[in-house]
Every structure is written in structure tokens, then in C-alpha cells.
Amino acid sequence: MKKLALFTIIVLVFGTISPSLANNAYAQTDPNILLRIAIQADKQVVNQLNNIYSNQVPKNIEILYDEGHTAVNSLDESLSNNDIEKAKRDFLLAMNSFMQISRIISQSSENVVVKTTLDISNQKISNELDRLEKYVEKLESISKKHNDVAQNSDKFPTAYSLIKEIRNQISTGENPSENINELKILVDSIKNDMRKSAAEKQSTAIKRFFERLIDQIDQKVIQVKDSGVDQTEIDKAKGLILEIRELLSKNQINSAKIVYSELKVVLKNIGISVRIT
Amino acid sequence: MTSLIEPTQLKHSLGDDGILFVRNDSIFDTMVKTPLLVASMIIVAALLPIQSSFSSPRDLDLIIYPDGTTHVTTEIEVDPFLTDYELNLFGSTIDNLVVIGDNEFLLDTNIIDDSVLIQTFGTTVISIEYDIHDLVSKQGKLWTFYLDSPSDFKLLLPQNSAIVGMTNLPINMEIVNDQNQLTLSSGKTEIDYFFSTNTITNPIVEPKNEIDYFSYLIIGGIIVIVLIGITIFVRNKQKNLNSVEHIEIPIKNNILNLETIFKLKPDLREDDKELVKFIFNNDGEALESELRKKFLQPRTTMWRAVKRLEREGVIEIEKKDLQNLVKLRKNMEEEQ
């Protein structure tokens, strides 16, 4: 017994302290990444300065750059000396200097137009379409797992053919906004189908959860009856509880959820917390 | 006259250096009540995961697209005894929100400003994905990412982007599909980046995986402790086996056969059915750790599967020697 107790203590002590040890180890992963990031930033800043100012870099930027570059050299040295704390300070100093330079550069070059407006607009639509496609793919993967209504309809193939059509429109310079709107409506409809299907398939579990919850809320409402709470609120709560029970008995779970959100507001006014036990 | 005090029991063992050894066998029992210590340690150990479990993101991954839109993916443990969960989104311009629960069914959501109310209804873990436009701003050619994160997170920067400024220290950096992926700590983070048109002469080299001997030491220590524990457990079990056997036989006989279980629960997932088959063939019970080993599943996935079966009323979970013992229920038919 004594050995078992001692063993338990060792395990518990180890179990308690090991997460903090792991965190410390995690926070110190390869300090050389600091140098790599700082060198990359340094080179990028030099490129930007060469592109914009050639050899006539403004004095204030030059001072900032010298400060940042010196900090990068110091960071390299600190890492060689295994002085991690100083390396961290050098890194932050370097990155702060480069950040200031970049912001000054970006302010002065704000008016430089790199692409035509149409290019930018097409690029924006293309990016939006990429995201919509990923969204459709995500919904389809969920739908496939449950073989639900959306999966068995032709909505997913329609969505993909619309995406293809929009891509063609972008490449030929046509306006795809109408098709994009159609695609968005279609995706919303797919999502609704999937929600309905999920609600049907999970109805038994949700109904059981709901019934337990409503029973407990009912108990709590009875308990607070004599504690000076406004009777109208209690009556309102009781009415809503009855309504939810009726909807659950008819398997109308979505409607029950809507009534429940009303009940939650009333319960909050009464001062009852909603958590089943 | 001086009196000399010597420990009589160890008189002969005093060495040249004069170190005094005192028997301390009873100090532990007299000064500290062992059961009290064990109980308090158990409470501390049990509270630690609870403190950090509910409502804290397990994983938080962000991908910045070239146009500055950010894709957020996160997984959060929620209180299964609540009907809904309110999650703070990182902004109010949200697109393509997908929230799925335990059984990978879509959950109902309602976005209000920069938060979303998710109807969880007994779900223990929710996975959330969405696109957000609020995290990256652009001035001239400079892009700035800003986030006040509740937990550590991974950030995948767009291809050809070059970091030119950041306000805090990264935990790690990797190259994923020619893109920089930073691991950053919780709190406020600000990162400035340009899209690089010029080739960087000194590309970032993938960090080498250096051997972390300290981590190995910790893992090794844990393995040794677990092995000792298993040995003690097995020995104790062998001692008690004969006395327990006569109680177990009638219990096994009461378990329904597989066909009946699947007939009573036609909606069980295929992978859950496999679990039930394994438990059935294992005399109707198995440790959760055995299930994990058998099906090569991570701890959380298996825990969710077991919880799912418990909710379905197929199994019951008992604590046995600090482990979860999963048993097929004997009174399923009556409940139906």
C-alpha cells in the first residue's frame, strides 16, 4: 500500500509538472529562426530601398536601416555566444526598425499603380471564387460522410459547373457578378439542406437532451416561484415550457429551438442559469 | 565535562568525513499523512486540465490568402451540458462559416456582430472554419497582419511574401509548400510583409530537427513510470483473478449479441460499429487505451467515439485503476 501510494505521488508530481516543462521546451524551439527571419527582412528592405530611392536614401530611413542592420549583426553574434535573451532583444529591435522603414516606404509609394483597375478587380473576383470553391468542397465532404439530401441532389455538380463558367468569364473579360450571386444563393441553399438533414438525423439525440433540459428548467421555475420573482415572468416561462414540450412531442425540433431562445431571455430575467446536470 | 551525543544505531557507519546518517523511515508517515497528500495531488492534477479545457481553442490555424483574406480553422472543447456556445470571431466581416460538432454534422449558427452563437446541444468538441477580412490591412505595397489571439497559433503566409517587421517573437518557423508558416504565441501580434518581386538570394532553409535530449528524458521517465505501474497492476490483477472470475461469467452472458445491438441502434456509424464489435469480442469490455491502440486513434478522437456510444446507450464507462473501462450495456433492450 505504501509503495503504491508513493508510486501514485511520483506519477502525479510528474504529471503536474510535465506540461510546464513541455511548454518551456516548446517556447525555445530553434532560436536560429530569429536570425533567418531578420536576414530575410533585411534583404527585403534593401531591395525595396534600391527600387524606390536608388542611391538617394533619405537620412531618417538610413539611420533606421543602420539601426536594424546593426541589430541583425548583433543577433548573429548573440546566437553564436548562446545568449538567447540578448538575441531576442536584438531580433525585436531589428524587426521594429525594418517595420518603421517599410511603413515610411509604403506611405510614400501609396500612389504607385502597379496593375490596371480591371486586373485588380479580376484578381479580387478570382480570389473570392477560390474561397467559394473551397467552401463548396468542404460542404461536399461533410455531406458525403452523411449521404444527406444535398449529396443526393444535383446541387453540388451545378455549383461546380457554375464555378467553371465564372472562371471562363474572368479569363474572357466578361462580367461574372450575376453568376457569382447565383453561386452564392446555391451554396446557401446547399447549406440549408444539410442543416435540415443534420437536424433530422440527430433529432432523437437532440430531443432527449431537450426533454431533460426542459424538465430541469421546469423544476427550477417551480423552486423560484416563492422567492419574490415577478409572477408574469414565471407564467411566461411556464407557457414557453409547455409550448416547447408540445413541439417536441410533434418532433418539431427546429421550432422548439426557436421557442427555447425566447425562453432563455425570460429565464435570464428570472435569474435562472441554463445548464443541464 | 562535555556530554557526547551519538546515534547508537549508526555508530559504526560514521565515515572519515563525519557525515551523520539518521533513519527517516517514519518521518514520512508521521509528518505527512500519505492519503491526504495523494488526495490533494489528485485534486490538483484533475483540476489542471479542467481549467484549460472548456472554451479554449485546442488548435488555431490561420492561412493568409494573397488578397489579405484570412482563413481561420479552430477546434474548441465545449461544455456538453449547455445548449449553445458563443464564440468570439476575430472580426465582423465573416464569410463561408462552417461549424461541425461531434458527429461531423453541421451545427446551427447565428452571427451577431463579431461573435457567433452556436447551437451545440450536447456536443463536446466543435470545429470551426471561416474566412475573415479584418485581420490584414494594406497600405501602399505593405500588408499588415494583426491579431490578438487567445492561444498559440500557426500562421501560413502567402507565397512570395517576405516579412519585414514583427512585434513579437515567433516560436517556430517552417516552410510549407514554399510558404512561410510561423508558430506564434498568444497575445497581440503584428506582422508586416511585402510581396517580393526580387528573388531573395539567401532563401530560408528548413530548420533542422535537432535532437532535444531533455524532451526524450521526460518521455523516457514517463514510459518507465507507466511500465512500473502496469507491472504492479498486472501482478495485482493476477492475484485477484481467481476470486473475480466467478462473478464475471454471468455478466458476460447477459450481453446482447452484435446483431441485436446493431438492430436496436441502426444509426450507428461504421467506425463505431467496429468499436462495438471489438468490445463484444473482448468479452464485452475493453480499456479505452486498448481501443486507441487497436484502432490507432488519437486520445481525443477515441474519447469522442466512446462518448458517442455512451450517449447512444450502447456502452457504459467505468473508472478502473485511473483508466476508462468501456463496457457494453446489459439492459439495452429494456431501454428501447
CSV table of N, CA and C in Angstrom, one decimal, chain B residues 170-281:
chain,number,residue,atom,x,y,z
B,170,PRO,N,8.6,34.8,-32.7
B,170,PRO,CA,8.0,33.6,-33.2
B,170,PRO,C,8.5,32.4,-32.4
B,171,ILE,N,7.6,31.4,-32.2
B,171,ILE,CA,8.0,30.2,-31.5
B,171,ILE,C,8.7,29.2,-32.5
B,172,ASN,N,8.3,29.3,-33.7
B,172,ASN,CA,8.9,28.4,-34.7
B,172,ASN,C,8.6,28.9,-36.1
B,173,MET,N,9.4,28.5,-37.1
B,173,MET,CA,9.0,28.8,-38.5
B,173,MET,C,9.4,27.6,-39.4
B,174,GLU,N,8.5,27.3,-40.3
B,174,GLU,CA,8.7,26.1,-41.2
B,174,GLU,C,8.4,26.6,-42.6
B,175,ILE,N,8.8,25.8,-43.6
B,175,ILE,CA,8.4,26.1,-44.9
B,175,ILE,C,7.4,25.0,-45.3
B,176,VAL,N,6.2,25.5,-45.7
B,176,VAL,CA,5.1,24.6,-46.1
B,176,VAL,C,4.7,25.0,-47.5
B,177,ASN,N,4.9,24.1,-48.5
B,177,ASN,CA,4.6,24.4,-49.9
B,177,ASN,C,5.2,25.8,-50.4
B,178,ASP,N,6.5,26.0,-50.1
B,178,ASP,CA,7.1,27.3,-50.4
B,178,ASP,C,6.5,28.5,-49.7
B,179,GLN,N,5.8,28.3,-48.7
B,179,GLN,CA,5.2,29.4,-47.9
B,179,GLN,C,5.8,29.3,-46.5
B,180,ASN,N,6.0,30.5,-45.9
B,180,ASN,CA,6.4,30.6,-44.5
B,180,ASN,C,5.3,30.3,-43.6
B,181,GLN,N,5.5,29.3,-42.7
B,181,GLN,CA,4.5,29.1,-41.6
B,181,GLN,C,5.1,29.4,-40.3
B,182,LEU,N,4.5,30.4,-39.6
B,182,LEU,CA,5.1,30.8,-38.3
B,182,LEU,C,4.2,30.2,-37.2
B,183,THR,N,4.8,29.8,-36.1
B,183,THR,CA,4.1,29.4,-34.9
B,183,THR,C,4.3,30.6,-33.9
B,184,LEU,N,3.2,31.2,-33.5
B,184,LEU,CA,3.3,32.4,-32.7
B,184,LEU,C,2.5,32.2,-31.4
B,185,SER,N,3.0,32.9,-30.4
B,185,SER,CA,2.3,32.7,-29.0
B,185,SER,C,1.1,33.6,-28.9
B,186,SER,N,0.3,33.3,-27.9
B,186,SER,CA,-0.9,34.1,-27.7
B,186,SER,C,-0.6,35.6,-27.4
B,187,GLY,N,-1.6,36.4,-27.5
B,187,GLY,CA,-1.5,37.8,-27.3
B,187,GLY,C,-1.4,38.6,-28.6
B,188,LYS,N,-1.0,39.8,-28.5
B,188,LYS,CA,-1.1,40.7,-29.7
B,188,LYS,C,0.1,40.4,-30.6
B,189,THR,N,-0.2,40.3,-31.9
B,189,THR,CA,0.9,40.0,-32.9
B,189,THR,C,0.6,41.0,-34.1
B,190,GLU,N,1.7,41.6,-34.5
B,190,GLU,CA,1.6,42.4,-35.7
B,190,GLU,C,2.7,42.1,-36.6
B,191,ILE,N,2.4,41.7,-37.9
B,191,ILE,CA,3.4,41.3,-38.8
B,191,ILE,C,3.3,42.1,-40.1
B,192,ASP,N,4.3,42.7,-40.6
B,192,ASP,CA,4.3,43.5,-41.9
B,192,ASP,C,5.0,42.6,-42.9
B,193,TYR,N,4.4,42.5,-44.1
B,193,TYR,CA,5.1,41.8,-45.2
B,193,TYR,C,4.8,42.5,-46.5
B,194,PHE,N,5.8,42.2,-47.4
B,194,PHE,CA,5.7,42.7,-48.8
B,194,PHE,C,5.6,41.4,-49.7
B,195,PHE,N,5.0,41.6,-50.9
B,195,PHE,CA,5.1,40.6,-51.8
B,195,PHE,C,6.4,40.8,-52.6
B,196,SER,N,7.3,39.8,-52.5
B,196,SER,CA,8.7,40.0,-53.0
B,196,SER,C,8.7,39.8,-54.5
B,197,THR,N,9.1,40.8,-55.3
B,197,THR,CA,9.3,40.6,-56.7
B,197,THR,C,10.7,40.2,-57.1
B,198,ASN,N,11.6,40.6,-56.2
B,198,ASN,CA,13.0,40.2,-56.5
B,198,ASN,C,13.3,38.9,-55.7
B,199,THR,N,14.0,38.0,-56.4
B,199,THR,CA,14.4,36.7,-55.7
B,199,THR,C,15.3,37.0,-54.5
B,200,ILE,N,15.0,36.4,-53.4
B,200,ILE,CA,15.8,36.5,-52.3
B,200,ILE,C,17.0,35.6,-52.4
B,201,THR,N,18.2,36.2,-52.3
B,201,THR,CA,19.4,35.5,-52.6
B,201,THR,C,19.7,34.4,-51.6
B,202,ASN,N,19.3,34.6,-50.4
B,202,ASN,CA,19.5,33.6,-49.4
B,202,ASN,C,18.2,33.1,-48.8
B,203,PRO,N,17.6,32.1,-49.6
B,203,PRO,CA,16.3,31.6,-49.1
B,203,PRO,C,16.4,31.0,-47.8
B,204,ILE,N,15.2,31.0,-47.1
B,204,ILE,CA,15.2,30.4,-45.8
B,204,ILE,C,15.3,28.9,-45.9
B,205,VAL,N,16.2,28.3,-45.1
B,205,VAL,CA,16.4,26.9,-45.1
B,205,VAL,C,15.5,26.3,-44.1
B,206,GLU,N,14.9,25.2,-44.4
B,206,GLU,CA,14.0,24.5,-43.5
B,206,GLU,C,14.8,24.2,-42.2
B,207,PRO,N,14.3,24.5,-41.0
B,207,PRO,CA,15.0,24.3,-39.8
B,207,PRO,C,15.3,22.8,-39.6
B,208,LYS,N,16.5,22.4,-39.2
B,208,LYS,CA,16.8,21.0,-38.9
B,208,LYS,C,16.1,20.6,-37.6
B,209,ASN,N,15.7,19.4,-37.6
B,209,ASN,CA,15.1,18.9,-36.3
B,209,ASN,C,16.2,18.4,-35.4
B,210,GLU,N,16.7,19.3,-34.5
B,210,GLU,CA,17.7,18.9,-33.6
B,210,GLU,C,17.2,18.1,-32.5
B,211,ILE,N,18.0,17.1,-32.1
B,211,ILE,CA,17.5,16.2,-31.0
B,211,ILE,C,17.4,16.9,-29.7
B,212,ASP,N,16.2,16.9,-29.1
B,212,ASP,CA,16.0,17.5,-27.8
B,212,ASP,C,16.1,16.5,-26.7
B,213,TYR,N,17.3,16.4,-26.2
B,213,TYR,CA,17.6,15.3,-25.2
B,213,TYR,C,16.7,15.5,-24.0
B,214,PHE,N,16.4,16.7,-23.6
B,214,PHE,CA,15.6,16.9,-22.4
B,214,PHE,C,14.2,16.4,-22.6
B,215,SER,N,13.6,16.6,-23.8
B,215,SER,CA,12.3,16.0,-24.1
B,215,SER,C,12.3,14.5,-24.0
B,216,TYR,N,13.4,13.9,-24.6
B,216,TYR,CA,13.5,12.5,-24.6
B,216,TYR,C,13.6,12.0,-23.1
B,217,LEU,N,14.3,12.7,-22.3
B,217,LEU,CA,14.4,12.3,-20.9
B,217,LEU,C,13.1,12.3,-20.2
B,218,ILE,N,12.3,13.4,-20.5
B,218,ILE,CA,10.9,13.4,-19.9
B,218,ILE,C,10.1,12.3,-20.4
B,219,ILE,N,10.1,12.0,-21.7
B,219,ILE,CA,9.3,11.0,-22.3
B,219,ILE,C,9.7,9.6,-21.7
B,220,GLY,N,11.1,9.4,-21.7
B,220,GLY,CA,11.6,8.2,-21.1
B,220,GLY,C,11.2,8.0,-19.7
B,221,GLY,N,11.2,9.0,-18.9
B,221,GLY,CA,10.8,9.0,-17.5
B,221,GLY,C,9.3,8.5,-17.4
B,222,ILE,N,8.5,9.1,-18.2
B,222,ILE,CA,7.1,8.8,-18.2
B,222,ILE,C,6.9,7.3,-18.5
B,223,ILE,N,7.6,6.9,-19.6
B,223,ILE,CA,7.4,5.5,-20.0
B,223,ILE,C,7.8,4.5,-18.9
B,224,VAL,N,8.9,4.8,-18.2
B,224,VAL,CA,9.4,4.0,-17.1
B,224,VAL,C,8.4,3.9,-16.0
B,225,ILE,N,7.8,5.1,-15.7
B,225,ILE,CA,6.8,5.1,-14.6
B,225,ILE,C,5.6,4.3,-15.0
B,226,VAL,N,5.1,4.5,-16.3
B,226,VAL,CA,4.0,3.8,-16.7
B,226,VAL,C,4.2,2.3,-16.7
B,227,LEU,N,5.4,1.9,-17.1
B,227,LEU,CA,5.8,0.4,-17.1
B,227,LEU,C,5.7,-0.2,-15.7
B,228,ILE,N,6.3,0.6,-14.8
B,228,ILE,CA,6.2,0.1,-13.4
B,228,ILE,C,4.8,0.0,-13.0
B,229,GLY,N,4.0,1.0,-13.3
B,229,GLY,CA,2.6,1.0,-12.9
B,229,GLY,C,1.9,-0.2,-13.5
B,230,ILE,N,2.1,-0.5,-14.8
B,230,ILE,CA,1.5,-1.7,-15.5
B,230,ILE,C,1.9,-3.0,-14.8
B,231,THR,N,3.2,-3.1,-14.4
B,231,THR,CA,3.7,-4.3,-13.8
B,231,THR,C,2.9,-4.5,-12.5
B,232,ILE,N,2.8,-3.4,-11.7
B,232,ILE,CA,2.1,-3.5,-10.4
B,232,ILE,C,0.7,-3.9,-10.6
B,233,PHE,N,0.1,-3.3,-11.6
B,233,PHE,CA,-1.3,-3.5,-12.0
B,233,PHE,C,-1.6,-5.0,-12.4
B,234,VAL,N,-0.7,-5.5,-13.2
B,234,VAL,CA,-0.8,-6.9,-13.7
B,234,VAL,C,-0.7,-7.9,-12.6
B,235,ARG,N,0.3,-7.6,-11.7
B,235,ARG,CA,0.5,-8.5,-10.6
B,235,ARG,C,-0.7,-8.6,-9.7
B,236,ASN,N,-1.2,-7.4,-9.4
B,236,ASN,CA,-2.4,-7.3,-8.5
B,236,ASN,C,-3.6,-8.0,-9.2
B,237,LYS,N,-3.7,-7.9,-10.5
B,237,LYS,CA,-4.8,-8.5,-11.2
B,237,LYS,C,-4.7,-10.0,-11.2
B,238,GLN,N,-3.4,-10.5,-11.4
B,238,GLN,CA,-3.3,-11.9,-11.4
B,238,GLN,C,-3.7,-12.5,-10.0
B,239,LYS,N,-3.3,-11.8,-9.0
B,239,LYS,CA,-3.7,-12.2,-7.6
B,239,LYS,C,-5.2,-12.4,-7.4
B,240,ASN,N,-5.9,-11.4,-8.0
B,240,ASN,CA,-7.3,-11.3,-7.7
B,240,ASN,C,-8.1,-12.1,-8.8
B,241,LEU,N,-7.4,-12.6,-9.8
B,241,LEU,CA,-8.2,-13.1,-11.0
B,241,LEU,C,-9.1,-14.3,-10.6
B,242,ASN,N,-8.6,-15.2,-9.8
B,242,ASN,CA,-9.4,-16.4,-9.4
B,242,ASN,C,-10.7,-16.0,-8.7
B,243,SER,N,-10.6,-15.0,-7.8
B,243,SER,CA,-11.7,-14.6,-7.0
B,243,SER,C,-12.8,-13.8,-7.8
B,244,VAL,N,-12.3,-13.2,-8.9
B,244,VAL,CA,-13.2,-12.3,-9.7
B,244,VAL,C,-13.9,-13.1,-10.7
B,245,GLU,N,-13.3,-14.2,-11.2
B,245,GLU,CA,-13.7,-14.9,-12.4
B,245,GLU,C,-15.2,-15.4,-12.2
B,246,HIS,N,-15.5,-15.9,-11.1
B,246,HIS,CA,-16.9,-16.4,-10.9
B,246,HIS,C,-18.0,-15.4,-11.0
B,247,ILE,N,-17.6,-14.1,-10.7
B,247,ILE,CA,-18.6,-13.0,-10.8
B,247,ILE,C,-18.7,-12.6,-12.3
B,248,GLU,N,-17.7,-12.7,-13.0
B,248,GLU,CA,-17.7,-12.1,-14.4
B,248,GLU,C,-18.5,-13.0,-15.4
B,249,ILE,N,-18.5,-14.3,-15.2
B,249,ILE,CA,-19.2,-15.1,-16.2
B,249,ILE,C,-20.6,-14.8,-16.5
B,250,PRO,N,-21.4,-14.7,-15.4
B,250,PRO,CA,-22.8,-14.4,-15.7
B,250,PRO,C,-23.0,-13.1,-16.3
B,251,ILE,N,-22.2,-12.1,-16.0
B,251,ILE,CA,-22.3,-10.7,-16.6
B,251,ILE,C,-22.1,-10.8,-18.1
B,252,LYS,N,-21.1,-11.6,-18.6
B,252,LYS,CA,-20.8,-11.7,-20.0
B,252,LYS,C,-22.0,-12.3,-20.7
B,253,ASN,N,-22.6,-13.3,-20.0
B,253,ASN,CA,-23.8,-14.0,-20.6
B,253,ASN,C,-25.0,-13.1,-20.9
B,254,ASN,N,-25.0,-12.0,-20.1
B,254,ASN,CA,-26.1,-11.1,-20.2
B,254,ASN,C,-26.0,-10.1,-21.4
B,255,ILE,N,-24.8,-10.0,-22.0
B,255,ILE,CA,-24.6,-9.0,-23.1
B,255,ILE,C,-25.4,-9.5,-24.3
B,256,LEU,N,-26.0,-8.5,-25.0
B,256,LEU,CA,-26.8,-8.8,-26.2
B,256,LEU,C,-25.8,-9.2,-27.3
B,257,ASN,N,-26.3,-10.0,-28.3
B,257,ASN,CA,-25.4,-10.3,-29.4
B,257,ASN,C,-25.3,-9.1,-30.3
B,258,LEU,N,-24.3,-9.2,-31.2
B,258,LEU,CA,-24.0,-8.0,-32.0
B,258,LEU,C,-25.2,-7.6,-32.9
B,259,GLU,N,-25.8,-8.6,-33.5
B,259,GLU,CA,-26.9,-8.4,-34.4
B,259,GLU,C,-28.0,-7.6,-33.7
B,260,THR,N,-28.3,-8.0,-32.5
B,260,THR,CA,-29.4,-7.3,-31.7
B,260,THR,C,-29.0,-5.9,-31.5
B,261,ILE,N,-27.7,-5.7,-31.1
B,261,ILE,CA,-27.2,-4.3,-30.8
B,261,ILE,C,-27.4,-3.4,-32.0
B,262,PHE,N,-26.9,-3.9,-33.2
B,262,PHE,CA,-27.0,-3.1,-34.4
B,262,PHE,C,-28.4,-2.9,-34.8
B,263,LYS,N,-29.3,-3.9,-34.5
B,263,LYS,CA,-30.7,-3.8,-34.9
B,263,LYS,C,-31.3,-2.7,-34.0
B,264,LEU,N,-31.0,-2.7,-32.8
B,264,LEU,CA,-31.5,-1.7,-31.8
B,264,LEU,C,-31.0,-0.3,-32.2
B,265,LYS,N,-29.7,-0.2,-32.7
B,265,LYS,CA,-29.1,1.1,-33.0
B,265,LYS,C,-28.7,1.1,-34.4
B,266,PRO,N,-29.7,1.2,-35.3
B,266,PRO,CA,-29.3,1.2,-36.8
B,266,PRO,C,-28.5,2.4,-37.2
B,267,ASP,N,-28.6,3.5,-36.5
B,267,ASP,CA,-27.9,4.7,-37.0
B,267,ASP,C,-26.4,4.8,-36.6
B,268,LEU,N,-25.9,3.7,-35.9
B,268,LEU,CA,-24.5,3.8,-35.5
B,268,LEU,C,-23.6,4.0,-36.7
B,269,ARG,N,-22.5,4.8,-36.5
B,269,ARG,CA,-21.5,5.0,-37.6
B,269,ARG,C,-20.8,3.7,-37.8
B,270,GLU,N,-20.2,3.5,-39.0
B,270,GLU,CA,-19.5,2.3,-39.3
B,270,GLU,C,-18.3,2.1,-38.4
B,271,ASP,N,-17.6,3.2,-38.2
B,271,ASP,CA,-16.4,3.1,-37.3
B,271,ASP,C,-16.8,2.8,-35.8
B,272,ASP,N,-18.0,3.3,-35.4
B,272,ASP,CA,-18.4,3.0,-34.1
B,272,ASP,C,-18.8,1.5,-34.0
B,273,LYS,N,-19.4,1.0,-35.1
B,273,LYS,CA,-19.8,-0.4,-35.1
B,273,LYS,C,-18.5,-1.3,-34.9
B,274,GLU,N,-17.4,-0.9,-35.6
B,274,GLU,CA,-16.2,-1.6,-35.4
B,274,GLU,C,-15.7,-1.7,-34.0
B,275,LEU,N,-15.9,-0.5,-33.3
B,275,LEU,CA,-15.5,-0.4,-31.9
B,275,LEU,C,-16.4,-1.4,-31.1
B,276,VAL,N,-17.7,-1.4,-31.4
B,276,VAL,CA,-18.6,-2.3,-30.6
B,276,VAL,C,-18.2,-3.7,-30.9
B,277,LYS,N,-17.9,-4.1,-32.1
B,277,LYS,CA,-17.5,-5.5,-32.4
B,277,LYS,C,-16.3,-5.9,-31.6
B,278,PHE,N,-15.3,-5.0,-31.6
B,278,PHE,CA,-14.1,-5.3,-30.8
B,278,PHE,C,-14.4,-5.5,-29.3
B,279,ILE,N,-15.2,-4.6,-28.8
B,279,ILE,CA,-15.5,-4.7,-27.3
B,279,ILE,C,-16.3,-6.0,-27.1
B,280,PHE,N,-17.2,-6.3,-28.0
B,280,PHE,CA,-18.0,-7.6,-27.9
B,280,PHE,C,-17.1,-8.8,-27.9
B,281,ASN,N,-16.2,-8.8,-28.8
B,281,ASN,CA,-15.2,-10.0,-28.9
B,281,ASN,C,-14.2,-10.0,-27.8
